[in-house]
PDB file of C-alpha atoms and ligand atoms in Angstrom:
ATOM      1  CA  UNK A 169       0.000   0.000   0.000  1.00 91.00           C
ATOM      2  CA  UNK A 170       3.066   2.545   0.261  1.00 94.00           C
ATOM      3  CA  UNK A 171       3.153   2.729  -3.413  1.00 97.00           C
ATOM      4  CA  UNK A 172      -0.478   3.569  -3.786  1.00 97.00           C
ATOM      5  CA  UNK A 173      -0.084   6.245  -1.042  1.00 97.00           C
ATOM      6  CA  UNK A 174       2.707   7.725  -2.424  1.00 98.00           C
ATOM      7  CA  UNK A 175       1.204   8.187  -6.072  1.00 98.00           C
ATOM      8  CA  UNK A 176      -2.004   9.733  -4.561  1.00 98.00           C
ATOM      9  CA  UNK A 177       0.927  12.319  -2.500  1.00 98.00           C
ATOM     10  CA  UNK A 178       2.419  12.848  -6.255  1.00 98.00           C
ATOM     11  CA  UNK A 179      -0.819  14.160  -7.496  1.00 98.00           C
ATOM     12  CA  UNK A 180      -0.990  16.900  -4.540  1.00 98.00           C
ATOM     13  CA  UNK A 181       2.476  17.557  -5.137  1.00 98.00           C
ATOM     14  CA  UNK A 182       2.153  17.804  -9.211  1.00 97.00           C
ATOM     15  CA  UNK A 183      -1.075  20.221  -8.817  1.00 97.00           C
ATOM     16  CA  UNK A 184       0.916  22.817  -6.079  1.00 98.00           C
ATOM     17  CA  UNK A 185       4.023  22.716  -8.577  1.00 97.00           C
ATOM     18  CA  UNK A 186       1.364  23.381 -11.433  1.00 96.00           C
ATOM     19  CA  UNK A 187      -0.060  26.493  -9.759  1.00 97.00           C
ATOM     20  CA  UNK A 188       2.222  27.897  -8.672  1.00 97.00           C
ATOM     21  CA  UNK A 189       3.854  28.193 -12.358  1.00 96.00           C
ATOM     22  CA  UNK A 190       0.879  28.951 -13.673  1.00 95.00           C
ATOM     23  CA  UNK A 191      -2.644  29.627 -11.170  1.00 96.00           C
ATOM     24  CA  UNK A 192      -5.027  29.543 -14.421  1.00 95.00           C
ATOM     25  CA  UNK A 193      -3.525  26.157 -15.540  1.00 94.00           C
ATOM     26  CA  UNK A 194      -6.591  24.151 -14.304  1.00 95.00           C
ATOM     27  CA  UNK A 195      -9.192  26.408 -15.073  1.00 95.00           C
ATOM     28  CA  UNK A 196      -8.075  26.377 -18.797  1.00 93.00           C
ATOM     29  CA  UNK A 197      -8.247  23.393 -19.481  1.00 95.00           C
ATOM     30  CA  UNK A 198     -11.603  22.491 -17.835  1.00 94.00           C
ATOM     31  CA  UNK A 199     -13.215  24.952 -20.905  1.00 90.00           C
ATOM     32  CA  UNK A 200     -12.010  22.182 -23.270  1.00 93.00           C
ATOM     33  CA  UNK A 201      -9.412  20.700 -25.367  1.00 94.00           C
ATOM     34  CA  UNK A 202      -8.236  21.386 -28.783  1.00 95.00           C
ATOM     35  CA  UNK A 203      -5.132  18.983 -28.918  1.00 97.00           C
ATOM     36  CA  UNK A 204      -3.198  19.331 -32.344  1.00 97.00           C
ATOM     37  CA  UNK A 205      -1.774  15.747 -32.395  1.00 98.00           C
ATOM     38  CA  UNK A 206      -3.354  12.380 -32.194  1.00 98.00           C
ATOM     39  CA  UNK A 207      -0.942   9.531 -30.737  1.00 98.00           C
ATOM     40  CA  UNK A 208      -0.919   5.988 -31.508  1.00 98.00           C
ATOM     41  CA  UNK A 209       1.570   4.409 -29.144  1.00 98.00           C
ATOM     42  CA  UNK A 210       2.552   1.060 -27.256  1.00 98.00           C
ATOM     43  CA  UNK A 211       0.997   0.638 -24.001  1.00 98.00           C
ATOM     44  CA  UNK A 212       4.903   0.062 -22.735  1.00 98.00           C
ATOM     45  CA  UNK A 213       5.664   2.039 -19.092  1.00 98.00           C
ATOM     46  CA  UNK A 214       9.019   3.684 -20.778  1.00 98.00           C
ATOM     47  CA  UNK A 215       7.255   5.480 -23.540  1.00 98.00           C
ATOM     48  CA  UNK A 216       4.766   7.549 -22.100  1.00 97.00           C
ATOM     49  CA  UNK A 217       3.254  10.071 -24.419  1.00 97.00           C
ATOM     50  CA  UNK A 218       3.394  12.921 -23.171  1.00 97.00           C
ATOM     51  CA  UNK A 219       7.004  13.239 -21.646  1.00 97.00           C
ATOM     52  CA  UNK A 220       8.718  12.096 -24.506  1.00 96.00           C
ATOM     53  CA  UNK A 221       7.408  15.223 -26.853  1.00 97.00           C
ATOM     54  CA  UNK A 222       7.611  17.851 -23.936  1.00 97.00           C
ATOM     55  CA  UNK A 223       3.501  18.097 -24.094  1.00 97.00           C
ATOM     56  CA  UNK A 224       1.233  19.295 -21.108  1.00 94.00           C
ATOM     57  CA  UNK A 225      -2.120  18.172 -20.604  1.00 96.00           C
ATOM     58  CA  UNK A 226      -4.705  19.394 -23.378  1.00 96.00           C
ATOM     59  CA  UNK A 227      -2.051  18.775 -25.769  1.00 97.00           C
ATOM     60  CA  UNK A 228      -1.990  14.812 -26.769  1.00 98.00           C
ATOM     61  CA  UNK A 229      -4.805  12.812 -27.760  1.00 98.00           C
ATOM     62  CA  UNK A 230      -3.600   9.452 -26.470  1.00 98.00           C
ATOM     63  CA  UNK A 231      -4.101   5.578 -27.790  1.00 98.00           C
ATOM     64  CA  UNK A 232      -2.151   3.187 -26.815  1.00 98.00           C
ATOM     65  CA  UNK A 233      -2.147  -0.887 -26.879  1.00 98.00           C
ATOM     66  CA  UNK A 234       0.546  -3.568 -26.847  1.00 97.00           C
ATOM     67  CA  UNK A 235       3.414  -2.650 -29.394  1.00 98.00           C
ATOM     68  CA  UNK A 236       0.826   0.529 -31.017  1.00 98.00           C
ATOM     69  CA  UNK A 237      -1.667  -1.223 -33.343  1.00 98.00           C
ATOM     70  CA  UNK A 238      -3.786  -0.220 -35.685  1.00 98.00           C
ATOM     71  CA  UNK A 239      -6.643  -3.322 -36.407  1.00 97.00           C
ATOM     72  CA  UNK A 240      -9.020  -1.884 -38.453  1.00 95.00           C
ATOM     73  CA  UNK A 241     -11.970  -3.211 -36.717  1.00 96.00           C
ATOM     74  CA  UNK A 242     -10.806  -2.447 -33.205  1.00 97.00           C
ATOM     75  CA  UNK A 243     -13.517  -0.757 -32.385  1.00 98.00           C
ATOM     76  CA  UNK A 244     -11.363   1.097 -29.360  1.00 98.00           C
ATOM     77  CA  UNK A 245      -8.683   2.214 -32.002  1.00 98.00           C
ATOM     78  CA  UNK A 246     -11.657   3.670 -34.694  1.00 98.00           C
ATOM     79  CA  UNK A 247     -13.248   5.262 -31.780  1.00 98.00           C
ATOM     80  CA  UNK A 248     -11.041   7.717 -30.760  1.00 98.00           C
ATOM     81  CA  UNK A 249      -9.325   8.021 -34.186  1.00 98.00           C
ATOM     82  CA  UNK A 250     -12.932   9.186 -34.938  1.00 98.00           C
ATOM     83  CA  UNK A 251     -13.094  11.220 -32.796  1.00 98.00           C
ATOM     84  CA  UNK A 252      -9.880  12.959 -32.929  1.00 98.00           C
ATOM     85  CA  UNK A 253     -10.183  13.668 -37.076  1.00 98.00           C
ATOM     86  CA  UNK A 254     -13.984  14.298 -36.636  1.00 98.00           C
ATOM     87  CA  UNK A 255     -14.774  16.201 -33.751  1.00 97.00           C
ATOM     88  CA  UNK A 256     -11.309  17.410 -32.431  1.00 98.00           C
ATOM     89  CA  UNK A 257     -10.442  18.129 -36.106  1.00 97.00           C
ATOM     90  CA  UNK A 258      -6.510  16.938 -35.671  1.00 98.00           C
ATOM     91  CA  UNK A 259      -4.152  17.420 -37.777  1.00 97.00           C
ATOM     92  CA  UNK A 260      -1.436  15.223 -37.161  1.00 98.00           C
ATOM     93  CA  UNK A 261      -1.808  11.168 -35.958  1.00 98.00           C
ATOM     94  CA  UNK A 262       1.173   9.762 -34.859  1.00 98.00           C
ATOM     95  CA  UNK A 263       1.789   6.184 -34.652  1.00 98.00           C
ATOM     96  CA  UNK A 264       4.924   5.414 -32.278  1.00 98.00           C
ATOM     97  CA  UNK A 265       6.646   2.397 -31.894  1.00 98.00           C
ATOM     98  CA  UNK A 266       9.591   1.914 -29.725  1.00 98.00           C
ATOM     99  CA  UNK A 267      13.059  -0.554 -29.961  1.00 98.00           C
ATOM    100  CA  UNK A 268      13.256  -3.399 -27.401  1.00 98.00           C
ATOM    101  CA  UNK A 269       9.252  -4.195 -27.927  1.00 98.00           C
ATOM    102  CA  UNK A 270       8.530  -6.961 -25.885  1.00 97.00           C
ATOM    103  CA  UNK A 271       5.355  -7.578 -28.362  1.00 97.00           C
ATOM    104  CA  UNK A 272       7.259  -7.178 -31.029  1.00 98.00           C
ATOM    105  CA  UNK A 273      10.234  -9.662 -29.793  1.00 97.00           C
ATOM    106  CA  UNK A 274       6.767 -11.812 -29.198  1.00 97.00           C
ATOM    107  CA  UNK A 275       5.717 -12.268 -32.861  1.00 97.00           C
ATOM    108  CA  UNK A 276       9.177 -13.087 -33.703  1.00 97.00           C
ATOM    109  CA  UNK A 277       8.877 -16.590 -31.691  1.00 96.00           C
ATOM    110  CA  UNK A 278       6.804 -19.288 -31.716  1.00 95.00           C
ATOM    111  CA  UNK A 279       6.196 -19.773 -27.865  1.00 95.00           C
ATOM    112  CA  UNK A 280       2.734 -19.307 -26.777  1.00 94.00           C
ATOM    113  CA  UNK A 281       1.859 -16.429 -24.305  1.00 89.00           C
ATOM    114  CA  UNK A 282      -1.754 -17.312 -23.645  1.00 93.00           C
ATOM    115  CA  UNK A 283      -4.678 -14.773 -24.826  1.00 94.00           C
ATOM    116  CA  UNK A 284      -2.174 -11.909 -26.432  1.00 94.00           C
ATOM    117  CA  UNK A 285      -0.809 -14.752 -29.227  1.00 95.00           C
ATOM    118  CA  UNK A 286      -4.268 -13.449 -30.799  1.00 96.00           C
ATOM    119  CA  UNK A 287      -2.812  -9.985 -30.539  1.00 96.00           C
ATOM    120  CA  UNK A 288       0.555 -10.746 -31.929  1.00 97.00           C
ATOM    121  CA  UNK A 289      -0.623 -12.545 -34.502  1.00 97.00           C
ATOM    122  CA  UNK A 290      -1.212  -9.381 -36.326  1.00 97.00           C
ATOM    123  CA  UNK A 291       2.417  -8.595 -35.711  1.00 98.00           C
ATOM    124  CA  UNK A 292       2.993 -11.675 -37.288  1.00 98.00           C
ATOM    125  CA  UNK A 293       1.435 -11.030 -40.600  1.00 97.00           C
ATOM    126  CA  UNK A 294       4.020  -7.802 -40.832  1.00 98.00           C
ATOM    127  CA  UNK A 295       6.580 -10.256 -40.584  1.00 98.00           C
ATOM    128  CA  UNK A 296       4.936 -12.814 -43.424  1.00 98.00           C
ATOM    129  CA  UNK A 297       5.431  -9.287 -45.685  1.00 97.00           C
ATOM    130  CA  UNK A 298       8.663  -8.532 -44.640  1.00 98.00           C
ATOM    131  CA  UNK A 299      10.020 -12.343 -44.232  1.00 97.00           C
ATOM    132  CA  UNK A 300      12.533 -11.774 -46.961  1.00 98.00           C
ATOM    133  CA  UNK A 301      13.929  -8.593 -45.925  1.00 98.00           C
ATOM    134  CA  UNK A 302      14.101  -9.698 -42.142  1.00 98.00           C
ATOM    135  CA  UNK A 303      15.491 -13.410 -42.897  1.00 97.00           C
ATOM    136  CA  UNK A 304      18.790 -11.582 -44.571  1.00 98.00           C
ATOM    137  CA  UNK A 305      19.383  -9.485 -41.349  1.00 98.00           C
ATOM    138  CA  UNK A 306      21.614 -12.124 -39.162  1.00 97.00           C
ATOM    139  CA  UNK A 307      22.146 -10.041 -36.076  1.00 97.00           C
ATOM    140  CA  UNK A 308      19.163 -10.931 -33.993  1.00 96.00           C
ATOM    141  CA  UNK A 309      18.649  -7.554 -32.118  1.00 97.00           C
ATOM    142  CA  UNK A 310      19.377  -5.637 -36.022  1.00 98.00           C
ATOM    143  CA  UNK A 311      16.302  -7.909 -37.123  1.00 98.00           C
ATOM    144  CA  UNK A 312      14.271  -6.854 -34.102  1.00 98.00           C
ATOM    145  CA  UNK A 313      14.550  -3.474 -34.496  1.00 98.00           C
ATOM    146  CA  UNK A 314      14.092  -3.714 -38.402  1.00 98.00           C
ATOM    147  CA  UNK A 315      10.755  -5.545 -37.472  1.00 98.00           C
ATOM    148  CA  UNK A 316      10.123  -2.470 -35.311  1.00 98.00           C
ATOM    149  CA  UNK A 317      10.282   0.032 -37.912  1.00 98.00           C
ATOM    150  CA  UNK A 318       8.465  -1.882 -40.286  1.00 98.00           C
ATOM    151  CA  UNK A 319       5.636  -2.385 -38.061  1.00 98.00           C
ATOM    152  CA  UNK A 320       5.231   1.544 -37.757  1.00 98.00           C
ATOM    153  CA  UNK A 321       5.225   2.016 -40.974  1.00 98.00           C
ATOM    154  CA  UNK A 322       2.506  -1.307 -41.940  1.00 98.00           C
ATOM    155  CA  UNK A 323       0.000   0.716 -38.678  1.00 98.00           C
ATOM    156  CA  UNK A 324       0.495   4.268 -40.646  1.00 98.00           C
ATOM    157  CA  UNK A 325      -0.959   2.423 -44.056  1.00 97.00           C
ATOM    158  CA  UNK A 326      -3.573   0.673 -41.873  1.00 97.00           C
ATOM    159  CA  UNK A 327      -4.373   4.005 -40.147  1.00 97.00           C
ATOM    160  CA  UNK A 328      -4.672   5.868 -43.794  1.00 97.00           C
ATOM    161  CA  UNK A 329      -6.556   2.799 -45.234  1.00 97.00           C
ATOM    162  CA  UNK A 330      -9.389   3.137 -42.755  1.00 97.00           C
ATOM    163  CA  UNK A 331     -12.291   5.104 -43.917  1.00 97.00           C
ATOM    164  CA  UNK A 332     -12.170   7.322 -41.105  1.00 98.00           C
ATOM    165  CA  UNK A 333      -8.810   9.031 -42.735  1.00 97.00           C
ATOM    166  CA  UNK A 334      -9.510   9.014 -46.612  1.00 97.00           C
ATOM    167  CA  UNK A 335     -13.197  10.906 -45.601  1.00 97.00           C
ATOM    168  CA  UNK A 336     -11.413  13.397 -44.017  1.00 97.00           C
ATOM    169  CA  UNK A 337      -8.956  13.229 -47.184  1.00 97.00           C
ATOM    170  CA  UNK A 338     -11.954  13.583 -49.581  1.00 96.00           C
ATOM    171  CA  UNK A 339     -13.547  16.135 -47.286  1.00 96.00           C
ATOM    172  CA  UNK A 340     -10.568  18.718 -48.195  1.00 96.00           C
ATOM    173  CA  UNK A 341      -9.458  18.394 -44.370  1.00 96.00           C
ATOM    174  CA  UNK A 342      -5.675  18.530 -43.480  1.00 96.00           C
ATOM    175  CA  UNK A 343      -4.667  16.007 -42.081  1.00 97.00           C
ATOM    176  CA  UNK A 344      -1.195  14.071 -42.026  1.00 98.00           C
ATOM    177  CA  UNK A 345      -0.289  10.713 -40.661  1.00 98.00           C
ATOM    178  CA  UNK A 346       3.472   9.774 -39.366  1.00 98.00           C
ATOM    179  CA  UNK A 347       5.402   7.075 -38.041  1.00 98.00           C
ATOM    180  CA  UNK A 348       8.283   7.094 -35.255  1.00 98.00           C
ATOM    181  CA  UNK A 349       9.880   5.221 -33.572  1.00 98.00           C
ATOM    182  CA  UNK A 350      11.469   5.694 -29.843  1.00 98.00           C
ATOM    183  CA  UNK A 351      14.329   4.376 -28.024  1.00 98.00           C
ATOM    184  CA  UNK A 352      13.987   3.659 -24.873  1.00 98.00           C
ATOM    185  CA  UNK A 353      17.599   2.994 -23.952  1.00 97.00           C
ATOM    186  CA  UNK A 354      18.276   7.217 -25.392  1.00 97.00           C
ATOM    187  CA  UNK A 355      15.217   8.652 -25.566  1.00 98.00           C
ATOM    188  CA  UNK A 356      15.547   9.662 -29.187  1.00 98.00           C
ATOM    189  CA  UNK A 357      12.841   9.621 -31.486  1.00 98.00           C
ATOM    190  CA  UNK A 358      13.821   8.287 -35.048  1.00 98.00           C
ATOM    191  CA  UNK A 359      11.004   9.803 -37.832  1.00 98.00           C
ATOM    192  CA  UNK A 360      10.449   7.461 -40.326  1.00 98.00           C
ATOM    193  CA  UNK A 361       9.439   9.506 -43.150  1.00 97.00           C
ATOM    194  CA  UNK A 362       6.736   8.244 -43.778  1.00 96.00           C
ATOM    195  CA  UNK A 363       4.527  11.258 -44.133  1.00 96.00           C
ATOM    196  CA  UNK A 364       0.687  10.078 -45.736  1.00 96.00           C
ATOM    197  CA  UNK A 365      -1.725  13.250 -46.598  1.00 95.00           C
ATOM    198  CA  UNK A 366      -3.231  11.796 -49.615  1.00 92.00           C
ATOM    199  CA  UNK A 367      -5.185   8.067 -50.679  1.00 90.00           C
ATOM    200  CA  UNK A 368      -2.974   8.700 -53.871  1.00 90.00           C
ATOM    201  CA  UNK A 369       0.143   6.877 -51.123  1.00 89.00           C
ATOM    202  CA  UNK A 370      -2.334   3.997 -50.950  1.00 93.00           C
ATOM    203  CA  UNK A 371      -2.344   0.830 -53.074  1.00 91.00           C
ATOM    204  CA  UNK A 372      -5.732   1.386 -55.649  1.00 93.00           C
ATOM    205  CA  UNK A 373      -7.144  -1.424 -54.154  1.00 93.00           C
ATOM    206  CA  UNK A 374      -7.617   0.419 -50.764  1.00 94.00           C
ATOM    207  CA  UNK A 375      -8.586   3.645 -52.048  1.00 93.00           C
ATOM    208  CA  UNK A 376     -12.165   4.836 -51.453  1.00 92.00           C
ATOM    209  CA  UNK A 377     -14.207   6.854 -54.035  1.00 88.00           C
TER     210      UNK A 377
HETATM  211 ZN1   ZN B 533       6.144  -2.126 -26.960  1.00 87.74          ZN
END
């Protein structure tokens, strides 16, 4: 029970440091939000959101789930990417992955981990379209991190294939969708460049009329 006493102490302690930089700081944000990026991360404890970009509150949109998926019929996932392009109107999603991803490290064996082998299995099928480029990497930890980074960039398509992001697309709205990924042993973020505003990035067969 120390732990959960302490963390409850933290808050009191976080909202006197808060005021006392800044007294209106609460009373801001309680007249809404009107964050300017949506962020698709792992659900991993060293890659929290919000610290890693330097963001307060009212400034992140957060999603997270094990090693930052985008399954287009998570209904989770579509909800608040809905609601982030829709109502909040954002500009920017973000999916981040991270190196050292335990879920990640998961797909790339074959021992069962109960329920989440569901999970992984979409993991997996990155790996079935990468198997070529991943089988020539020898170094075990160089092919980890390569499966990393190609997982980012397979959830950005996925994000820009779902119909949520080519309406806004063919509604004229701005909107931008990037992949990163973080490293949790430096704390530098590596941008993938892959930078999707259009369905014209998409394969025709995903591209909505
Ligand atoms: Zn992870």
């Amino acid at each position: 029970m120390e732990f959960y006493y302490k963390i409850l102490e933290n808050n009191k302690e976080w909202v006197t440091k808060k005021l006392e930089e800044d007294p209106n700081f609460f009373k801001r944000l309680e007249n809404g939000q009107k964050p300017p990026l949506l962020w698709i991360g792992c659900a991993d404890s060293r890659v929290p959101a919000n610290q890693i970009i330097g963001a307060d509150p009212g400034e992140v949109f957060v999603h997270r789930n094990i090693a930052n998926m985008v399954v287009h019929t998570d209904m989770n996932m579509l909800s608040v990417l809905d609601y982030a392009v829709n109502a909040l109107k954002i500009q920017h999603v973000l999916v981040c992955g991270h190196y050292g991803c335990g879920g990640i490290k998961a797909a790339m064996e074959n021992k069962s981990v109960g329920l989440i082998d569901n999970w992984i299995r979409h993991i997996k099928d990155v790996y079935k379209m990468h198997q070529a480029e991943l089988e020539a990497i020898d170094d075990e930890k160089k092919r980890w991190d390569r499966l990393v980074e190609l997982n980012v960039i397979e959830q950005v398509y996925d994000l820009a294939e779902t119909s949520i992001v080519q309406n806004a697309w063919k509604s004229g709205q701005k909107l931008i969708v990037h992949g990163w990924v973080y490293g949790v042993g430096d704390g530098i973020v590596k941008d993938l460049e892959v930078d999707l505003m259009s369905n014209q990035d998409l394969d025709e067969v995903y591209r909505l009329h």
